[in-house]
mmCIF file of C-alpha atoms in Angstrom:
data_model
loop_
_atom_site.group_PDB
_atom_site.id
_atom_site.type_symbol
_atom_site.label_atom_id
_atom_site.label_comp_id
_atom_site.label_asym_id
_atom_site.label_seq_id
_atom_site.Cartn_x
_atom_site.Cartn_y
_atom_site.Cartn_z
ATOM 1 C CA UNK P 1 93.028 127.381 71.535
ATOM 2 C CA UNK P 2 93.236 124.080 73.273
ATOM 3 C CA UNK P 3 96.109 121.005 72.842
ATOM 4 C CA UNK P 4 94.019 119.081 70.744
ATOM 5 C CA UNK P 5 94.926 119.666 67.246
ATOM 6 C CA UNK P 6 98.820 118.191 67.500
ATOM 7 C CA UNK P 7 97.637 114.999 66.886
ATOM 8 C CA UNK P 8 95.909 116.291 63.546
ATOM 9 C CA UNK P 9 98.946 118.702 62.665
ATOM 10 C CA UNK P 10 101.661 115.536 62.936
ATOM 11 C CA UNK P 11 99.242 114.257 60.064
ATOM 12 C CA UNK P 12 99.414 117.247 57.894
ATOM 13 C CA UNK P 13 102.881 117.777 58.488
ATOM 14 C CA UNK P 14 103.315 113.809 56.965
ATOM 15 C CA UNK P 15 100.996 114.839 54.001
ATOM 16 C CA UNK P 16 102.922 118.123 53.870
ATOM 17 C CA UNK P 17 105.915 116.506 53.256
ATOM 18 C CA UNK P 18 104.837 113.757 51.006
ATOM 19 C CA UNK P 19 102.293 115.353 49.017
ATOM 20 C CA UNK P 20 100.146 113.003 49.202
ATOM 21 C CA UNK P 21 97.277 111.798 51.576
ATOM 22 C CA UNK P 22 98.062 107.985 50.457
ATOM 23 C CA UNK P 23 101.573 108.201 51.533
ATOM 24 C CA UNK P 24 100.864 110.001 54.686
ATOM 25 C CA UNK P 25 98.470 107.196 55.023
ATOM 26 C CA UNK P 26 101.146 104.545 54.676
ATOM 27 C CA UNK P 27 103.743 106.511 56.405
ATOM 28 C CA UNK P 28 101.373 106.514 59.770
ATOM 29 C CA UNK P 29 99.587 103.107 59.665
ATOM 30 C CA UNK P 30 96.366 104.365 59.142
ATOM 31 C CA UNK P 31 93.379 105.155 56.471
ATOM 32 C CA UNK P 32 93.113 107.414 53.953
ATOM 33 C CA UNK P 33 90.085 108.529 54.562
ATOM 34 C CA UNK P 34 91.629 109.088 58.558
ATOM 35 C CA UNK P 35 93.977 111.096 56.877
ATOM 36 C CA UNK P 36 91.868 113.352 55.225
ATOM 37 C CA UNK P 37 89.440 113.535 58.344
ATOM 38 C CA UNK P 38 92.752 114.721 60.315
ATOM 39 C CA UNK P 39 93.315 117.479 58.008
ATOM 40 C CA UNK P 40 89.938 118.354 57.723
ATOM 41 C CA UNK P 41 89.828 119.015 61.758
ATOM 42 C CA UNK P 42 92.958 121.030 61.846
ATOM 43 C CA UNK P 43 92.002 123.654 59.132
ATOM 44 C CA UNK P 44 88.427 123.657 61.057
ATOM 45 C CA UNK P 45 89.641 124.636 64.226
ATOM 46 C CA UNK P 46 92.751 127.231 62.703
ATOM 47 C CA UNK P 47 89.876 128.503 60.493
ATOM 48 C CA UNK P 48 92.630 128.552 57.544
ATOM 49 C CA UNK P 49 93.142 126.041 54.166
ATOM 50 C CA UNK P 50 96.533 124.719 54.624
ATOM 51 C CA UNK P 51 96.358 122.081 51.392
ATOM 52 C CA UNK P 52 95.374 122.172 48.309
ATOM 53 C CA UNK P 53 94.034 119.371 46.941
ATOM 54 C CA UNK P 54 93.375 117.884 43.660
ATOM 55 C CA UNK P 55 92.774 114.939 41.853
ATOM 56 C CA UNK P 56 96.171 114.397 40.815
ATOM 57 C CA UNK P 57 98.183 116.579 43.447
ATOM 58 C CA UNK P 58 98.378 117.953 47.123
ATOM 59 C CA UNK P 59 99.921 121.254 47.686
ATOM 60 C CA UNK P 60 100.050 123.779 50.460
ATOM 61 C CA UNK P 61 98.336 127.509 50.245
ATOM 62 C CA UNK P 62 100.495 130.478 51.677
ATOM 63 C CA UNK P 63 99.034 129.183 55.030
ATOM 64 C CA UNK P 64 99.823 125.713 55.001
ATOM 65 C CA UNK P 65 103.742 126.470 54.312
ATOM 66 C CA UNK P 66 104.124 128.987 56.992
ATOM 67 C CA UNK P 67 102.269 126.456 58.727
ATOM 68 C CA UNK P 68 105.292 123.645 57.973
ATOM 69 C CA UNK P 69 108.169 126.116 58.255
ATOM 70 C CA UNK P 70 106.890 127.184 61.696
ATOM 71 C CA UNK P 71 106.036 123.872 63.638
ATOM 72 C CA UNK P 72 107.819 121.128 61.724
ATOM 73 C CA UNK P 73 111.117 121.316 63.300
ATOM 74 C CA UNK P 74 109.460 121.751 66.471
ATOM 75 C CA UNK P 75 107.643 118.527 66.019
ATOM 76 C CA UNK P 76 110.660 116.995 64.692
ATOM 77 C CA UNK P 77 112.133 117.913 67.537
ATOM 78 C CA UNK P 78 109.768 116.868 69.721
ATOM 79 C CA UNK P 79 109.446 113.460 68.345
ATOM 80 C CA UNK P 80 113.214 112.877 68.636
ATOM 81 C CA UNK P 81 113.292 113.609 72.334
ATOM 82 C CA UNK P 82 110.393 111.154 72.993
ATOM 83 C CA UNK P 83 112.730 108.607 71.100
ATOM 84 C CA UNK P 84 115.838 109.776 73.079
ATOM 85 C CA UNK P 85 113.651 108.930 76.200
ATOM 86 C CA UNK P 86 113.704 105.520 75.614
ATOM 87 C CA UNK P 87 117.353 105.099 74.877
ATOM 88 C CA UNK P 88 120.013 103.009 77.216
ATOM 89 C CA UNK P 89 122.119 105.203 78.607
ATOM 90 C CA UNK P 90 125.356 105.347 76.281
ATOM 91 C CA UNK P 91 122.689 104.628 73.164
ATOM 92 C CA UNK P 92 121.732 107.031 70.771
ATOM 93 C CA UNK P 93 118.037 106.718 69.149
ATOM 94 C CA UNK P 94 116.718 108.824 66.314
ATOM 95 C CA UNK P 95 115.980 109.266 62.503
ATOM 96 C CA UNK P 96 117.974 111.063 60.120
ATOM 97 C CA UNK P 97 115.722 111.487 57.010
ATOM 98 C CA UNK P 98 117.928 112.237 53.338
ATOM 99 C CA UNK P 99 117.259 113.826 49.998
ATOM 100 C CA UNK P 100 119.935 112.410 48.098
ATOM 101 C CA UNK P 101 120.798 112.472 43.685
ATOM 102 C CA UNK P 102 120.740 108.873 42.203
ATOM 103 C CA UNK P 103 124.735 109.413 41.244
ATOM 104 C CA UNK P 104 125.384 110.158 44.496
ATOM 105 C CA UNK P 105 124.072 106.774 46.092
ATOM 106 C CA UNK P 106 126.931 104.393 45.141
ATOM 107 C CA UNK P 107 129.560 107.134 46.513
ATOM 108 C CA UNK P 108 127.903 108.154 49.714
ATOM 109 C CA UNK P 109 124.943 105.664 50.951
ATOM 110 C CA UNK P 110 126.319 102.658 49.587
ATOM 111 C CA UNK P 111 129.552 102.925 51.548
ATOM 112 C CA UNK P 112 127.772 103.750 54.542
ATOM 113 C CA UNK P 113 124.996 102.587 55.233
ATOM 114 C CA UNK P 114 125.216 99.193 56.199
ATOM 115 C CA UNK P 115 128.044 99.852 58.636
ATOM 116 C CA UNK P 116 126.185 102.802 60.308
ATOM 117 C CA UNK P 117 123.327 100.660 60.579
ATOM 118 C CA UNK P 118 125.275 97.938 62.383
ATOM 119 C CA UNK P 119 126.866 100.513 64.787
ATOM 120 C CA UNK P 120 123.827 102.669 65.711
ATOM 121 C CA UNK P 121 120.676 100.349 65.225
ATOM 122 C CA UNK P 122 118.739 102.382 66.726
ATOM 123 C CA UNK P 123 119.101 104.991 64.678
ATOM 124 C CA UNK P 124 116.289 104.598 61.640
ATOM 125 C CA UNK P 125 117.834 106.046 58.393
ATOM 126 C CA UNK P 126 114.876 107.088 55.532
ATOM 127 C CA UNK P 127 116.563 107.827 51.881
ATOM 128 C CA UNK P 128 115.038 109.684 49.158
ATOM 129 C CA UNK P 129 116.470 109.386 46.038
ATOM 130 C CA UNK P 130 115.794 112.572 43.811
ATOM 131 C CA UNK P 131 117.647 114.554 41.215
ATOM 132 C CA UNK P 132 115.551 117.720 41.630
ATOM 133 C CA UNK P 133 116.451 120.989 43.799
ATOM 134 C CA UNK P 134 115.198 120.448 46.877
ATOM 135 C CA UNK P 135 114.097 122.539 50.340
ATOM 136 C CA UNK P 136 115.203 120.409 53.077
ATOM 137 C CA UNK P 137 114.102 122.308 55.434
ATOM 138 C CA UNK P 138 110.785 122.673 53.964
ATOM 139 C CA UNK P 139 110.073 119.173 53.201
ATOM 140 C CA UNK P 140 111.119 117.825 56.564
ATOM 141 C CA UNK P 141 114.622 116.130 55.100
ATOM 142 C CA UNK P 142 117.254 116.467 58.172
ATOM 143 C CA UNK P 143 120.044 116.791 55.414
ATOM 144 C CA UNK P 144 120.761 116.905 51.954
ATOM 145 C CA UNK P 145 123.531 115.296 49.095
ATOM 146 C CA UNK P 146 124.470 117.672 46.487
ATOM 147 C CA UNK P 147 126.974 119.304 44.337
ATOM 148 C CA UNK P 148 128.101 122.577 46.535
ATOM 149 C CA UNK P 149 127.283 125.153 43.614
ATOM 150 C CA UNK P 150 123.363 123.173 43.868
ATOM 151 C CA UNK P 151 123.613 124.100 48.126
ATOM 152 C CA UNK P 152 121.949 127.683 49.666
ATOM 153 C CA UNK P 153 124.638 129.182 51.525
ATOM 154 C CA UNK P 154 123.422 129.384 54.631
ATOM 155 C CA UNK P 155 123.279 125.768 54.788
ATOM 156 C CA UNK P 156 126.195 124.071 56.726
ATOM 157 C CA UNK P 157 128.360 122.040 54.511
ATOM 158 C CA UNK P 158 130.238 118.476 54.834
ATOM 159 C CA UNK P 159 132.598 117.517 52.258
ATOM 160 C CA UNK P 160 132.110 113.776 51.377
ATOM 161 C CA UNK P 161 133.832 113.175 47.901
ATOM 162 C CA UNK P 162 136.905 114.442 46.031
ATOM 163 C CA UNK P 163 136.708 116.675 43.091
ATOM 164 C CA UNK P 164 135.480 114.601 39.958
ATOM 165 C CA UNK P 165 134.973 115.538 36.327
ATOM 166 C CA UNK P 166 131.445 115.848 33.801
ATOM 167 C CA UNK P 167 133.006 114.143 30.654
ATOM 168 C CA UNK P 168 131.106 113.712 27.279
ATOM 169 C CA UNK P 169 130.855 110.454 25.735
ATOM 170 C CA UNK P 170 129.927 108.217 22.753
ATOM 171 C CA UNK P 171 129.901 105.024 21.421
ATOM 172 C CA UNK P 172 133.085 103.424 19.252
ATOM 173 C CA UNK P 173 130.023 102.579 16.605
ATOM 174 C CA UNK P 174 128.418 106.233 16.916
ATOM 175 C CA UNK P 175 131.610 108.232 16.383
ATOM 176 C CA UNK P 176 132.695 105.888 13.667
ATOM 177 C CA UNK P 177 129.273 106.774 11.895
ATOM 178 C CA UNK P 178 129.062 110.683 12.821
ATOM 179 C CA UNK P 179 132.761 111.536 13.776
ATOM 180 C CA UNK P 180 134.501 113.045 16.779
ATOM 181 C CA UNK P 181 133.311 116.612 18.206
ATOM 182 C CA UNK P 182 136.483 118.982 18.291
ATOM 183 C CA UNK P 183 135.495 121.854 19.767
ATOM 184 C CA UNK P 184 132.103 122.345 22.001
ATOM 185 C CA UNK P 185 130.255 123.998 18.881
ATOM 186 C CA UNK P 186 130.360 120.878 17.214
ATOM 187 C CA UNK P 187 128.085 119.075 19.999
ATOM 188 C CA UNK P 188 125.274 121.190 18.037
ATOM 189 C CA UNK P 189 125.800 119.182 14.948
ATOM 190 C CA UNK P 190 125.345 115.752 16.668
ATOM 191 C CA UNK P 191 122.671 113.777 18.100
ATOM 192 C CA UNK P 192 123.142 114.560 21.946
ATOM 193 C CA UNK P 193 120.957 112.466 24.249
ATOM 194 C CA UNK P 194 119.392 115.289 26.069
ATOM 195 C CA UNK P 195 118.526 115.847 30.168
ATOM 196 C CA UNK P 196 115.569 117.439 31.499
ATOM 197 C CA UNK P 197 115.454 119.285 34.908
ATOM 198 C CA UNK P 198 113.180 117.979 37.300
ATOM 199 C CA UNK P 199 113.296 120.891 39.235
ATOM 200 C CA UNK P 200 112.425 123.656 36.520
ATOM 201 C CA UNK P 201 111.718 121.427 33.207
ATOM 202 C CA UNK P 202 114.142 123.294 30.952
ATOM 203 C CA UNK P 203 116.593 121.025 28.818
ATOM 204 C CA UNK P 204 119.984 120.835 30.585
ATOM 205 C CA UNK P 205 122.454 122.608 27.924
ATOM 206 C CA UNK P 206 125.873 120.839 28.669
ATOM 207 C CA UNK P 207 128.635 122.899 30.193
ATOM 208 C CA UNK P 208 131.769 122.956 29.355
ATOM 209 C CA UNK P 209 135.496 124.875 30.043
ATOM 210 C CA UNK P 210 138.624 125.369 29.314
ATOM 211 C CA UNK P 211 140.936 127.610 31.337
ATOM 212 C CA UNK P 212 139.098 130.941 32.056
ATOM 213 C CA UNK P 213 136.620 130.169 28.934
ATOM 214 C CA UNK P 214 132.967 128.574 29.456
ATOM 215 C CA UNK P 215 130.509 126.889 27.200
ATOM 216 C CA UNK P 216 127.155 126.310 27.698
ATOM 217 C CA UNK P 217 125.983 124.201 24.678
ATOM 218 C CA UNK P 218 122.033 123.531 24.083
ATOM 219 C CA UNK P 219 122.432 120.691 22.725
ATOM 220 C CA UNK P 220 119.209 118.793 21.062
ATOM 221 C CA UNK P 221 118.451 115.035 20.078
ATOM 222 C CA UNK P 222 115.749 112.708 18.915
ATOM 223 C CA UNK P 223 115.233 111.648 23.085
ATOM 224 C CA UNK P 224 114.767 113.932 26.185
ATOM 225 C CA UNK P 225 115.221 111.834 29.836
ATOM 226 C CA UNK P 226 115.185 112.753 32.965
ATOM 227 C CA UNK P 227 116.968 110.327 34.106
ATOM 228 C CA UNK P 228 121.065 110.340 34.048
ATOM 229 C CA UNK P 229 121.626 106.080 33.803
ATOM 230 C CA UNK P 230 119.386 105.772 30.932
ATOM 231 C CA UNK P 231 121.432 108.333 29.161
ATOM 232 C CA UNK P 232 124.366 106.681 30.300
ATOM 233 C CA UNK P 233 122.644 103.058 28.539
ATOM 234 C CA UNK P 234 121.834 104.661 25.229
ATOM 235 C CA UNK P 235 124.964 106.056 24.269
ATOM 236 C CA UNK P 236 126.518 102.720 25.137
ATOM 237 C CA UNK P 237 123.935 101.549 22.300
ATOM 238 C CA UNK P 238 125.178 104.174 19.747
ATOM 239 C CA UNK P 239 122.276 106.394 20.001
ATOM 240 C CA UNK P 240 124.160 109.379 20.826
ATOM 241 C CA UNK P 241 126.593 111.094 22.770
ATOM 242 C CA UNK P 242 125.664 111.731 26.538
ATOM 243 C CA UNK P 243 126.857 113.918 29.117
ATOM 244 C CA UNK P 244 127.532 112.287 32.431
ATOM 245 C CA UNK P 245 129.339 112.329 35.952
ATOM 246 C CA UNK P 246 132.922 110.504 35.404
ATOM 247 C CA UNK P 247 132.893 107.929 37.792
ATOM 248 C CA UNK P 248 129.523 106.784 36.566
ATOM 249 C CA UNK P 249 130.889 105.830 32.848
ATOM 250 C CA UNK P 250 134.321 103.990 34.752
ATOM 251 C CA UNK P 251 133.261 100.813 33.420
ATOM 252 C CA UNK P 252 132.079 101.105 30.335
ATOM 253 C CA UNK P 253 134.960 103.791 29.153
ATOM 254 C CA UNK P 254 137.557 101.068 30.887
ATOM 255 C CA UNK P 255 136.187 98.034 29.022
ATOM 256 C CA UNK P 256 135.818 100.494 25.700
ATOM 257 C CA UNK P 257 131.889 100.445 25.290
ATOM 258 C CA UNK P 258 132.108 104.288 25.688
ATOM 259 C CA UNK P 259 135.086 106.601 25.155
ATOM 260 C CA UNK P 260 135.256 110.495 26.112
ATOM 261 C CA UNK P 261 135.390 113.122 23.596
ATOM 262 C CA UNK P 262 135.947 116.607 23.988
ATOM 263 C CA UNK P 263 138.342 115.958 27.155
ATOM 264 C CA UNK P 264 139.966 118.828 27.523
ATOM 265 C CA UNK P 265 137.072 120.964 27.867
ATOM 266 C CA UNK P 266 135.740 118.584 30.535
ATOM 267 C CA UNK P 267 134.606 120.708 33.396
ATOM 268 C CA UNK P 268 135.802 119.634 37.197
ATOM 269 C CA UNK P 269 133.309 119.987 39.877
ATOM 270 C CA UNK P 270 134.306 120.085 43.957
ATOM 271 C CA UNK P 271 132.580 116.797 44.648
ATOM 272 C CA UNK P 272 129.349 115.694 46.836
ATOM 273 C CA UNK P 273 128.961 117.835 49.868
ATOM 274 C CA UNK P 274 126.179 116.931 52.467
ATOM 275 C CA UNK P 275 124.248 119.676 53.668
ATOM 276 C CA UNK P 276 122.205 120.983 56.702
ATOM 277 C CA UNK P 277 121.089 124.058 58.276
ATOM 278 C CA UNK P 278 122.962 125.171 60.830
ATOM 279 C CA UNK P 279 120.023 123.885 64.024
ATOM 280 C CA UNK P 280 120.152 120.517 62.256
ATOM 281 C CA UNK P 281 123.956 120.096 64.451
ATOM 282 C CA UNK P 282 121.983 119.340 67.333
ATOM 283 C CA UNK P 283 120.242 116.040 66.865
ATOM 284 C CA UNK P 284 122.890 113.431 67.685
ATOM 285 C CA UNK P 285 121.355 111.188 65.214
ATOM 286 C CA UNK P 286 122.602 113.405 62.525
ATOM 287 C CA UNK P 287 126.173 113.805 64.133
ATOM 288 C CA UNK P 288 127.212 110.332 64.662
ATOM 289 C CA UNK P 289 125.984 110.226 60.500
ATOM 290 C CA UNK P 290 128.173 113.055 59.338
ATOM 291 C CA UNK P 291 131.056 111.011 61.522
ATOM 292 C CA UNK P 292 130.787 107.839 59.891
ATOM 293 C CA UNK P 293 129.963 109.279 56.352
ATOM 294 C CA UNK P 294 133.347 111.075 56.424
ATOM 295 C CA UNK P 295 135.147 107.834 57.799
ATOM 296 C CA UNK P 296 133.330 105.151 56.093
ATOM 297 C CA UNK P 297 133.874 107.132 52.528
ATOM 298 C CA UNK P 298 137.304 108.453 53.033
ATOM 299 C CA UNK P 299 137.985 104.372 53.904
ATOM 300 C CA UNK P 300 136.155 103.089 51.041
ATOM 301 C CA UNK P 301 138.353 105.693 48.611
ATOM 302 C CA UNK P 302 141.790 104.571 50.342
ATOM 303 C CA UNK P 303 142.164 108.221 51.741
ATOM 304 C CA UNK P 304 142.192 109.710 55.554
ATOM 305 C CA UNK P 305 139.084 111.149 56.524
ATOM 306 C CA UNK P 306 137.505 113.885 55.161
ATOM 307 C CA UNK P 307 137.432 117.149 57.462
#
């Protein structure tokens, strides 16, 4: 087989990743229909279906993902070096490409970002904000933000926050209506504003502890979100009580909008970790992020760097 299908297979690895030919299309400055015409001439000359396609979704056969796992870091890689190429000597070029959770942002890109950006211009930085598990590797994301118990352990593993708390919380007006839980059982006998998983689309039951004991309550309610900030806005409103990451509800349990129940069962959790596999070390890109993410956070917090 000849050279010519790389051209084609940086396009499916782009629709790969997005699942989509639209966004591939916007991604690489070009058509749609070019898109499709790329994919169409790589699966002709490999003989194979790699995609899937719908007409609401994109997804790869058995082919298409041994396909991705095989070549994409090696056309990663490949584009990095011709970026390297053009560098000054002394300047690092390059992309570092994140899956991160939305309550992660304000803790870990927020801080960082605009400083790393000033320092290393030349280094483009593409954020994905998701709440769902995620394959880095498989979907083309250099590194990952998550909780560590969320991380596969063969991943490589950056601590970036302090160990924080899930608390559960309600409205002055809603517990002066429907009273205060006591113990975790009593979460099934109020309106809880409930989470769904992204990842596997199962209710999130609400865990709780205290010393060696754990509770995992299924808690139910009159509205199911998947997202954690509207939760967060409708308990403030008295519609319920919500479970949510601590330093998310600072505000609103400091100026007395919400207030935590249940506290002593409230679980603690090691913190943000970002997360890699273990080839990932090599691009400098990625390095000189993990550097300033550990010094730019650990300043923002008041605390000496992270290590």
């Amino acid at each position: 087989m000849n050279t010519a299908p790389f051209p084609q297979l940086q396009v499916f690895l782009a629709v790969a990743r997005l699942s989509s030919f639209s966004g591939a299309a916007r991604e690489l400055g070009v058509s749609t229909a070019a898109v499709s015409q790329a994919v169409r001439q790589l699966e002709g000359q490999l003989r194979v279906v790699l995609l899937t396609r719908t007409t609401r979704s994109v997804s790869l056969t058995d082919a298409g993902r041994r396909l991705v796992e095989g070549a994409g870091p090696a056309v990663g890689q490949a584009l990095a070096a011709l970026r390297e190429v053009s560098a000054q000597p002394g300047e690092t070029v390059g992309r570092v490409r994140l899956s991160v959770p939305r309550a992660a942002v304000p803790y870990v890109i927020t801080p960082v970002l605009p400083t790393f950006r000033e320092r290393h211009p030349r280094i483009e930085v593409e954020v994905v904000i998701e709440d769902r598990f995620v394959d880095i590797v498989a979907e083309g994301y250099d590194a990952g933000v998550r909780l560590t118990e969320a991380i596969e352990r063969d991943m490589v593993q950056v601590r970036l926050t302090d160990a924080f708390r899930f608390v559960v919380v309600g409205a002055p007006g809603y517990l002066a209506r429907h009273g205060t839980p006591q113990r975790p059982e009593d979460l099934l006998n109020h309106e809880c504003i409930t989470f769904r998983m992204r990842s596997t689309g199962a209710l999130y039951a609400w865990e709780l502890e205290r010393g060696r004991r754990n509770w995992r309550v299924p808690v139910r309610g009159g509205v199911v979100t998947n997202d954690n900030q509207l939760t967060v806005t409708l308990a403030e409103q008295g519609m319920g009580l919500a479970y949510a990451f601590e330093p998310v509800v600072a505000e609103p349990l400091r100026t007395g909008r919400l207030q935590r129940v249940l506290e002593p069962y409230a679980p603690t959790v090691p913190g943000f970790f970002l997360y890699f596999p273990s080839r990932a070390q090599r691009s400098p890109a990625l390095r000189l992020f993990v550097d300033a993410a550990r010094e730019l956070i650990a300043k923002a917090e008041g605390l000496p760097p992270q290590h």
